[in-house]
Amino acid sequence: MTSGRRPIARTAEGVVEILDQTELPHRTTFLRLTSVEAAAEAIATMRVRGAPLIGATAAYGMMLAADDDSSDGAIEWAHARLLATRPTAINLRWALDRMRARLLAVAPADRFGVATTEADAIVEEDVAICSAIGDHGLAIFEAILATKPAGSRLNVLTHCNAGRLAAVEWGTATAPIYKAHAAGLPIHVFVDETRPRNQGASLTAWELGERGVPHTVIADNAGGHLMQHAQVDVVIVGTDRTTARGDVCNKIGTYLKALAARDNGVPFYVALPSPTIDFTVADGVAEIPIEERGGEEVSHLGGVTTDGRFETIRIVPEGTAVANPAFDVTPARLVTGLLTERGVIAPNRAALVAAFPEAARAAGLAPGGTR
Ligand code: MRU
């Protein structure tokens, strides 16, 4: 699909290259990761971010571990170090558990080669999964557009960045958008700025612009108003963890969009690769750990001055208390459908277990949805 360079890649020498997303949209800088510590730092500081990309980076982090020291102890240490970087996106644990199981099953001398193959597989699987999500989402977009008067454009609203920068290619929520644009659908995207880190304004706007998809950045608080005035046909977002009963954890502010969508009869879809489903958790509000990030993300803003200098400014009175919960949970009852690589799934336990029986079984859930 993509013309742009992927946000993560492995070189022939076994080095990992990442696009430093903390510098976008102002500078395009690629960094080389050569150690577990560097991979952990890149995830924790959000040089790489987005649930699938966090998983891919952690997988390559395990490869770097095996290159350095392939003993059982070193593999376990790397798993723990990388797992501690961010608590909410379940793709991190999924990728790390998969890598650890593969590595501990072979002799230490073979581990670097096996790790390379497995991490590459995780990356390429993500591309295929997101492409399939795009195909299923395109059908939904076409059906919604068909209900509108001829010549209308399809107005989509999205939150945060669930785009190619959050995955490997395509993205999750953006995959149907890219496919619709390529198919010639008259699509336009309202992009929530997504305070406090502005992933919408900085990243989603950058990547949609890169591909020529018409879009408009809006303040987070504008979405409800636009929905009340019939300017949004469909909301589509990503997720960092979706529970066995279909509760959806995603970037802070997603829940408010789901409430506004429900109040205004706007369909609210969540796009997710199956590794984002956590069948060990049911009640998302009660059970998912919500990352609390530094207060400076709320109290300060960074950007570029007219003469090209990076500046960070404070926007609250000095010494003011701030809180920064990074994610929230949208209950399944507010979700129209879960858009996966296996099609659109109803947000309930029975439908999720029926669609992904092997993952459900691995988590101890029986077909039919009971534990
Ligand atoms: O804190 P971030 O930028 O990693 O949060 C990202 C999101 O919330 C995305 O919507 C989610 O990871 C889905 S990415 C396909």
GROMACS .gro file of C-alpha atoms and ligand atoms in nm:
model
  386
    1MET     CA    1   0.000   0.000   0.000
    2THR     CA    2   0.235   0.253   0.133
    3SER     CA    3   0.460   0.499  -0.035
    4GLY     CA    4   0.604   0.616   0.297
    5ARG     CA    5   0.878   0.433   0.486
    6ARG     CA    6   0.747   0.206   0.760
    7PRO     CA    7   0.771   0.334   1.120
    8ILE     CA    8   0.970   0.021   1.205
    9ALA     CA    9   1.209  -0.197   1.005
   10ARG     CA   10   1.486  -0.449   1.063
   11THR     CA   11   1.809  -0.407   0.873
   12ALA     CA   12   2.009  -0.698   0.727
   13GLU     CA   13   2.261  -0.652   1.013
   14GLY     CA   14   1.991  -0.710   1.276
   15VAL     CA   15   1.954  -0.347   1.379
   16VAL     CA   16   1.606  -0.200   1.429
   17GLU     CA   17   1.519   0.133   1.272
   18ILE     CA   18   1.227   0.341   1.400
   19LEU     CA   19   1.069   0.665   1.300
   20ASP     CA   20   1.088   0.896   1.604
   21GLN     CA   21   0.726   1.003   1.641
   22THR     CA   22   0.804   1.258   1.911
   23GLU     CA   23   0.944   1.482   1.636
   24LEU     CA   24   0.653   1.459   1.395
   25PRO     CA   25   0.509   1.644   1.214
   26HIS     CA   26   0.803   1.884   1.219
   27ARG     CA   27   1.099   1.654   1.154
   28THR     CA   28   1.131   1.307   1.006
   29THR     CA   29   1.406   1.137   1.204
   30PHE     CA   30   1.489   0.767   1.196
   31LEU     CA   31   1.673   0.618   1.494
   32ARG     CA   32   1.866   0.292   1.524
   33LEU     CA   33   1.791   0.065   1.819
   34THR     CA   34   2.071  -0.173   1.911
   35SER     CA   35   1.979  -0.290   2.263
   36VAL     CA   36   1.684  -0.396   2.478
   37GLU     CA   37   1.731  -0.078   2.679
   38ALA     CA   38   1.702   0.137   2.365
   39ALA     CA   39   1.384  -0.046   2.260
   40ALA     CA   40   1.237  -0.001   2.609
   41GLU     CA   41   1.324   0.368   2.608
   42ALA     CA   42   1.166   0.416   2.264
   43ILE     CA   43   0.838   0.260   2.383
   44ALA     CA   44   0.827   0.435   2.721
   45THR     CA   45   0.897   0.780   2.577
   46MET     CA   46   0.657   0.720   2.288
   47ARG     CA   47   0.909   0.751   2.006
   48VAL     CA   48   0.706   0.451   1.895
   49ARG     CA   49   0.347   0.426   2.012
   50GLY     CA   50   0.014   0.276   1.914
   51ALA     CA   51  -0.077  -0.073   2.028
   52PRO     CA   52   0.038  -0.282   1.727
   53LEU     CA   53   0.364  -0.086   1.686
   54ILE     CA   54   0.444  -0.121   2.056
   55GLY     CA   55   0.406  -0.497   2.012
   56ALA     CA   56   0.628  -0.502   1.703
   57THR     CA   57   0.897  -0.294   1.874
   58ALA     CA   58   0.893  -0.522   2.178
   59ALA     CA   59   0.929  -0.826   1.950
   60TYR     CA   60   1.239  -0.673   1.795
   61GLY     CA   61   1.356  -0.583   2.144
   62MET     CA   62   1.354  -0.955   2.224
   63MET     CA   63   1.556  -1.014   1.909
   64LEU     CA   64   1.813  -0.761   2.027
   65ALA     CA   65   1.820  -0.938   2.364
   66ALA     CA   66   1.889  -1.275   2.200
   67ASP     CA   67   2.168  -1.118   1.995
   68ASP     CA   68   2.336  -0.982   2.308
   69ASP     CA   69   2.290  -1.277   2.547
   70SER     CA   70   2.074  -1.574   2.452
   71SER     CA   71   2.059  -1.736   2.798
   72ASP     CA   72   1.721  -1.812   2.962
   73GLY     CA   73   1.792  -1.547   3.223
   74ALA     CA   74   1.858  -1.279   2.964
   75ILE     CA   75   1.539  -1.365   2.774
   76GLU     CA   76   1.334  -1.346   3.093
   77TRP     CA   77   1.497  -1.017   3.191
   78ALA     CA   78   1.426  -0.863   2.851
   79HIS     CA   79   1.063  -0.978   2.868
   80ALA     CA   80   1.018  -0.813   3.209
   81ARG     CA   81   1.204  -0.495   3.110
   82LEU     CA   82   0.999  -0.442   2.795
   83LEU     CA   83   0.669  -0.535   2.962
   84ALA     CA   84   0.723  -0.263   3.222
   85THR     CA   85   0.733   0.015   2.961
   86ARG     CA   86   0.360   0.077   2.911
   87PRO     CA   87   0.075  -0.092   3.099
   88THR     CA   88  -0.239  -0.055   2.891
   89ALA     CA   89  -0.192  -0.187   2.535
   90ILE     CA   90  -0.222  -0.566   2.553
   91ASN     CA   91  -0.037  -0.613   2.222
   92LEU     CA   92   0.283  -0.554   2.422
   93ARG     CA   93   0.228  -0.858   2.643
   94TRP     CA   94   0.097  -1.062   2.351
   95ALA     CA   95   0.411  -1.003   2.144
   96LEU     CA   96   0.646  -1.057   2.438
   97ASP     CA   97   0.479  -1.382   2.546
   98ARG     CA   98   0.488  -1.511   2.190
   99MET     CA   99   0.857  -1.427   2.152
  100ARG     CA  100   0.953  -1.575   2.491
  101ALA     CA  101   0.769  -1.902   2.420
  102ARG     CA  102   0.942  -1.938   2.081
  103LEU     CA  103   1.286  -1.856   2.219
  104LEU     CA  104   1.279  -2.074   2.528
  105ALA     CA  105   1.172  -2.368   2.312
  106VAL     CA  106   1.500  -2.371   2.118
  107ALA     CA  107   1.867  -2.398   2.211
  108PRO     CA  108   2.039  -2.069   2.305
  109ALA     CA  109   2.263  -2.088   1.999
  110ASP     CA  110   1.958  -2.081   1.771
  111ARG     CA  111   1.771  -1.804   1.950
  112PHE     CA  112   1.884  -1.499   1.757
  113GLY     CA  113   1.786  -1.656   1.423
  114VAL     CA  114   1.451  -1.776   1.559
  115ALA     CA  115   1.384  -1.435   1.717
  116THR     CA  116   1.453  -1.259   1.390
  117THR     CA  117   1.212  -1.483   1.200
  118GLU     CA  118   0.941  -1.456   1.466
  119ALA     CA  119   0.963  -1.078   1.501
  120ASP     CA  120   0.954  -1.039   1.123
  121ALA     CA  121   0.645  -1.263   1.120
  122ILE     CA  122   0.470  -1.047   1.381
  123VAL     CA  123   0.539  -0.741   1.166
  124GLU     CA  124   0.418  -0.896   0.841
  125GLU     CA  125   0.111  -1.046   1.008
  126ASP     CA  126   0.017  -0.697   1.125
  127VAL     CA  127   0.030  -0.572   0.767
  128ALA     CA  128  -0.200  -0.851   0.646
  129ILE     CA  129  -0.439  -0.810   0.941
  130CYS     CA  130  -0.471  -0.435   0.896
  131SER     CA  131  -0.528  -0.477   0.522
  132ALA     CA  132  -0.814  -0.719   0.594
  133ILE     CA  133  -0.959  -0.473   0.848
  134GLY     CA  134  -0.948  -0.216   0.569
  135ASP     CA  135  -1.144  -0.440   0.332
  136HIS     CA  136  -1.421  -0.503   0.586
  137GLY     CA  137  -1.432  -0.136   0.681
  138LEU     CA  138  -1.452  -0.028   0.320
  139ALA     CA  139  -1.773  -0.231   0.282
  140ILE     CA  140  -1.919  -0.048   0.583
  141PHE     CA  141  -1.822   0.290   0.444
  142GLU     CA  142  -1.975   0.205   0.105
  143ALA     CA  143  -2.300   0.099   0.272
  144ILE     CA  144  -2.321   0.422   0.475
  145LEU     CA  145  -2.242   0.637   0.172
  146ALA     CA  146  -2.516   0.458  -0.026
  147THR     CA  147  -2.773   0.593   0.223
  148LYS     CA  148  -2.674   0.955   0.149
  149PRO     CA  149  -2.792   1.170  -0.142
  150ALA     CA  150  -2.589   1.126  -0.462
  151GLY     CA  151  -2.280   1.347  -0.465
  152SER     CA  152  -2.247   1.358  -0.084
  153ARG     CA  153  -1.915   1.305   0.084
  154LEU     CA  154  -1.863   1.051   0.360
  155ASN     CA  155  -1.762   1.226   0.682
  156VAL     CA  156  -1.562   1.010   0.920
  157LEU     CA  157  -1.447   1.116   1.266
  158THR     CA  158  -1.145   0.955   1.428
  159HIS     CA  159  -0.962   1.001   1.758
  160CYS     CA  160  -0.591   0.981   1.840
  161ASN     CA  161  -0.372   0.804   1.585
  162ALA     CA  162  -0.476   0.453   1.491
  163GLY     CA  163  -0.301   0.494   1.159
  164ARG     CA  164   0.000   0.352   0.981
  165LEU     CA  165   0.221   0.523   1.241
  166ALA     CA  166   0.055   0.317   1.514
  167ALA     CA  167   0.101  -0.010   1.329
  168VAL     CA  168   0.332  -0.116   1.046
  169GLU     CA  169   0.129  -0.024   0.739
  170TRP     CA  170  -0.236   0.071   0.684
  171GLY     CA  171  -0.315   0.127   1.052
  172THR     CA  172  -0.637  -0.007   1.201
  173ALA     CA  173  -0.894   0.277   1.199
  174THR     CA  174  -0.724   0.433   0.898
  175ALA     CA  175  -0.710   0.115   0.685
  176PRO     CA  176  -1.073   0.154   0.566
  177ILE     CA  177  -1.006   0.525   0.512
  178TYR     CA  178  -0.707   0.456   0.287
  179LYS     CA  179  -0.895   0.185   0.098
  180ALA     CA  180  -1.198   0.410   0.052
  181HIS     CA  181  -0.980   0.695  -0.073
  182ALA     CA  182  -0.801   0.461  -0.315
  183ALA     CA  183  -1.136   0.329  -0.438
  184GLY     CA  184  -1.246   0.682  -0.523
  185LEU     CA  185  -1.503   0.728  -0.245
  186PRO     CA  186  -1.550   1.096  -0.160
  187ILE     CA  187  -1.418   1.059   0.194
  188HIS     CA  188  -1.334   1.334   0.441
  189VAL     CA  189  -1.195   1.281   0.792
  190PHE     CA  190  -1.250   1.492   1.101
  191VAL     CA  191  -0.935   1.441   1.309
  192ASP     CA  192  -0.965   1.498   1.685
  193GLU     CA  193  -0.655   1.685   1.801
  194THR     CA  194  -0.636   1.438   2.095
  195ARG     CA  195  -0.502   1.631   2.390
  196PRO     CA  196  -0.279   1.607   2.578
  197ARG     CA  197  -0.018   1.464   2.337
  198ASN     CA  198  -0.201   1.565   2.020
  199GLN     CA  199  -0.156   1.241   1.829
  200GLY     CA  200  -0.445   1.341   1.604
  201ALA     CA  201  -0.319   1.689   1.520
  202SER     CA  202   0.046   1.583   1.490
  203LEU     CA  203   0.037   1.227   1.356
  204THR     CA  204  -0.299   1.146   1.196
  205ALA     CA  205  -0.307   1.479   1.013
  206TRP     CA  206   0.052   1.417   0.895
  207GLU     CA  207  -0.014   1.073   0.759
  208LEU     CA  208  -0.348   1.157   0.598
  209GLY     CA  209  -0.182   1.457   0.436
  210GLU     CA  210   0.101   1.238   0.314
  211ARG     CA  211  -0.155   1.032   0.122
  212GLY     CA  212  -0.376   1.313   0.006
  213VAL     CA  213  -0.683   1.213   0.210
  214PRO     CA  214  -0.903   1.521   0.271
  215HIS     CA  215  -0.916   1.594   0.644
  216THR     CA  216  -0.985   1.865   0.900
  217VAL     CA  217  -0.834   1.882   1.248
  218ILE     CA  218  -1.084   1.975   1.516
  219ALA     CA  219  -1.054   2.052   1.886
  220ASP     CA  220  -1.146   1.748   2.091
  221ASN     CA  221  -1.452   1.926   2.225
  222ALA     CA  222  -1.598   1.989   1.877
  223GLY     CA  223  -1.702   1.632   1.796
  224GLY     CA  224  -2.035   1.637   1.982
  225HIS     CA  225  -2.139   1.960   1.815
  226LEU     CA  226  -2.055   1.826   1.469
  227MET     CA  227  -2.254   1.509   1.537
  228GLN     CA  228  -2.556   1.713   1.651
  229HIS     CA  229  -2.544   1.894   1.316
  230ALA     CA  230  -2.527   1.575   1.108
  231GLN     CA  231  -2.173   1.647   0.994
  232VAL     CA  232  -2.037   1.308   1.099
  233ASP     CA  233  -2.160   0.989   0.927
  234VAL     CA  234  -1.947   0.742   1.118
  235VAL     CA  235  -1.691   0.735   1.398
  236ILE     CA  236  -1.402   0.491   1.377
  237VAL     CA  237  -1.128   0.455   1.637
  238GLY     CA  238  -0.859   0.206   1.736
  239THR     CA  239  -0.810   0.033   2.069
  240ASP     CA  240  -0.531  -0.066   2.304
  241ARG     CA  241  -0.723  -0.347   2.467
  242THR     CA  242  -1.066  -0.491   2.403
  243THR     CA  243  -1.215  -0.722   2.664
  244ALA     CA  244  -1.387  -1.058   2.624
  245ARG     CA  245  -1.726  -0.887   2.647
  246GLY     CA  246  -1.638  -0.612   2.399
  247ASP     CA  247  -1.548  -0.319   2.624
  248VAL     CA  248  -1.298  -0.099   2.442
  249CYS     CA  249  -1.002   0.075   2.603
  250ASN     CA  250  -0.854   0.350   2.387
  251LYS     CA  251  -0.696   0.694   2.406
  252ILE     CA  252  -0.848   0.925   2.666
  253GLY     CA  253  -1.154   1.100   2.522
  254THR     CA  254  -1.277   0.806   2.316
  255TYR     CA  255  -1.558   0.738   2.565
  256LEU     CA  256  -1.696   1.092   2.526
  257LYS     CA  257  -1.707   1.044   2.147
  258ALA     CA  258  -1.893   0.718   2.190
  259LEU     CA  259  -2.150   0.889   2.416
  260ALA     CA  260  -2.201   1.169   2.167
  261ALA     CA  261  -2.228   0.919   1.882
  262ARG     CA  262  -2.494   0.718   2.066
  263ASP     CA  263  -2.693   1.031   2.152
  264ASN     CA  264  -2.694   1.136   1.789
  265GLY     CA  265  -2.746   0.799   1.620
  266VAL     CA  266  -2.399   0.799   1.463
  267PRO     CA  267  -2.245   0.450   1.417
  268PHE     CA  268  -1.936   0.399   1.635
  269TYR     CA  269  -1.692   0.136   1.506
  270VAL     CA  270  -1.371   0.015   1.667
  271ALA     CA  271  -1.098  -0.129   1.445
  272LEU     CA  272  -0.868  -0.388   1.600
  273PRO     CA  273  -0.629  -0.664   1.512
  274SER     CA  274  -0.712  -0.980   1.710
  275PRO     CA  275  -0.397  -0.955   1.929
  276THR     CA  276  -0.566  -0.652   2.088
  277ILE     CA  277  -0.838  -0.871   2.238
  278ASP     CA  278  -0.771  -0.966   2.601
  279PHE     CA  279  -0.990  -1.267   2.671
  280THR     CA  280  -0.864  -1.277   3.032
  281VAL     CA  281  -1.049  -0.954   3.113
  282ALA     CA  282  -1.426  -0.892   3.101
  283ASP     CA  283  -1.507  -0.560   3.271
  284GLY     CA  284  -1.282  -0.304   3.106
  285VAL     CA  285  -1.357  -0.022   3.349
  286ALA     CA  286  -1.276  -0.229   3.656
  287GLU     CA  287  -0.994  -0.445   3.524
  288ILE     CA  288  -0.779  -0.266   3.266
  289PRO     CA  289  -0.480  -0.076   3.409
  290ILE     CA  290  -0.495   0.283   3.286
  291GLU     CA  291  -0.158   0.443   3.226
  292GLU     CA  292  -0.107   0.766   3.421
  293ARG     CA  293   0.146   0.978   3.236
  294GLY     CA  294   0.344   1.281   3.344
  295GLY     CA  295   0.157   1.600   3.425
  296GLU     CA  296   0.379   1.807   3.194
  297GLU     CA  297   0.193   1.655   2.898
  298VAL     CA  298  -0.113   1.847   3.022
  299SER     CA  299   0.053   2.158   3.162
  300HIS     CA  300   0.287   2.219   2.866
  301LEU     CA  301   0.264   2.231   2.487
  302GLY     CA  302   0.543   2.175   2.238
  303GLY     CA  303   0.568   2.299   1.882
  304VAL     CA  304   0.765   2.492   1.627
  305THR     CA  305   0.794   2.869   1.612
  306THR     CA  306   0.755   3.061   1.288
  307ASP     CA  307   1.134   3.074   1.257
  308GLY     CA  308   1.159   2.695   1.290
  309ARG     CA  309   1.270   2.654   1.653
  310PHE     CA  310   1.122   2.382   1.879
  311GLU     CA  311   0.969   2.542   2.187
  312THR     CA  312   0.785   2.408   2.488
  313ILE     CA  313   0.553   2.644   2.670
  314ARG     CA  314   0.357   2.618   2.993
  315ILE     CA  315  -0.018   2.683   2.966
  316VAL     CA  316  -0.135   2.647   3.328
  317PRO     CA  317  -0.045   2.859   3.630
  318GLU     CA  318   0.287   2.752   3.779
  319GLY     CA  319   0.246   2.488   4.047
  320THR     CA  320  -0.108   2.387   3.944
  321ALA     CA  321  -0.199   2.023   4.011
  322VAL     CA  322  -0.264   1.826   3.691
  323ALA     CA  323  -0.375   1.469   3.623
  324ASN     CA  324  -0.309   1.274   3.305
  325PRO     CA  325  -0.493   0.945   3.266
  326ALA     CA  326  -0.393   0.834   2.915
  327PHE     CA  327  -0.679   0.598   2.829
  328ASP     CA  328  -1.046   0.542   2.899
  329VAL     CA  329  -1.290   0.256   2.852
  330THR     CA  330  -1.595   0.266   2.629
  331PRO     CA  331  -1.850   0.006   2.742
  332ALA     CA  332  -1.952  -0.248   2.477
  333ARG     CA  333  -2.310  -0.116   2.476
  334LEU     CA  334  -2.191   0.202   2.303
  335VAL     CA  335  -2.002   0.017   2.028
  336THR     CA  336  -2.176  -0.053   1.695
  337GLY     CA  337  -1.925  -0.315   1.580
  338LEU     CA  338  -1.572  -0.443   1.626
  339LEU     CA  339  -1.393  -0.431   1.294
  340THR     CA  340  -1.140  -0.717   1.286
  341GLU     CA  341  -0.946  -0.913   1.028
  342ARG     CA  342  -1.226  -1.172   1.043
  343GLY     CA  343  -1.501  -0.923   0.972
  344VAL     CA  344  -1.733  -0.710   1.182
  345ILE     CA  345  -1.797  -0.872   1.519
  346ALA     CA  346  -2.079  -0.779   1.758
  347PRO     CA  347  -1.937  -0.638   2.083
  348ASN     CA  348  -2.029  -0.928   2.308
  349ARG     CA  349  -1.857  -1.232   2.453
  350ALA     CA  350  -2.036  -1.499   2.247
  351ALA     CA  351  -1.959  -1.327   1.918
  352LEU     CA  352  -1.594  -1.264   2.008
  353VAL     CA  353  -1.539  -1.621   2.125
  354ALA     CA  354  -1.707  -1.756   1.810
  355ALA     CA  355  -1.487  -1.537   1.590
  356PHE     CA  356  -1.158  -1.611   1.770
  357PRO     CA  357  -1.207  -1.953   1.935
  358GLU     CA  358  -0.835  -2.038   1.950
  359ALA     CA  359  -0.745  -1.721   2.144
  360ALA     CA  360  -1.049  -1.759   2.368
  361ARG     CA  361  -0.958  -2.120   2.442
  362ALA     CA  362  -0.601  -2.023   2.525
  363ALA     CA  363  -0.743  -1.781   2.784
  364GLY     CA  364  -0.968  -2.049   2.933
  365LEU     CA  365  -1.295  -1.943   2.769
  366ALA     CA  366  -1.513  -2.216   2.624
  367PRO     CA  367  -1.713  -2.181   2.299
  368GLY     CA  368  -2.043  -2.016   2.385
  369GLY     CA  369  -1.860  -1.764   2.591
  370THR     CA  370  -1.847  -1.908   2.940
  371ARG     CA  371  -1.531  -1.962   3.136
  372MRU     O1  372  -0.068   0.655   2.378
  372MRU     P1  373  -0.069   0.606   2.237
  372MRU     O2  374  -0.038   0.710   2.135
  372MRU     O3  375   0.016   0.481   2.220
  372MRU     O4  376  -0.220   0.562   2.216
  372MRU     C1  377  -0.259   0.509   2.092
  372MRU     C2  378  -0.403   0.480   2.083
  372MRU     O5  379  -0.477   0.502   2.175
  372MRU     C3  380  -0.450   0.414   1.957
  372MRU     O6  381  -0.580   0.453   1.927
  372MRU     C4  382  -0.448   0.263   1.979
  372MRU     O7  383  -0.320   0.221   2.019
  372MRU     C5  384  -0.484   0.189   1.857
  372MRU     S1  385  -0.353   0.194   1.739
  372MRU     C6  386  -0.392   0.111   1.599
   0.00000   0.00000   0.00000
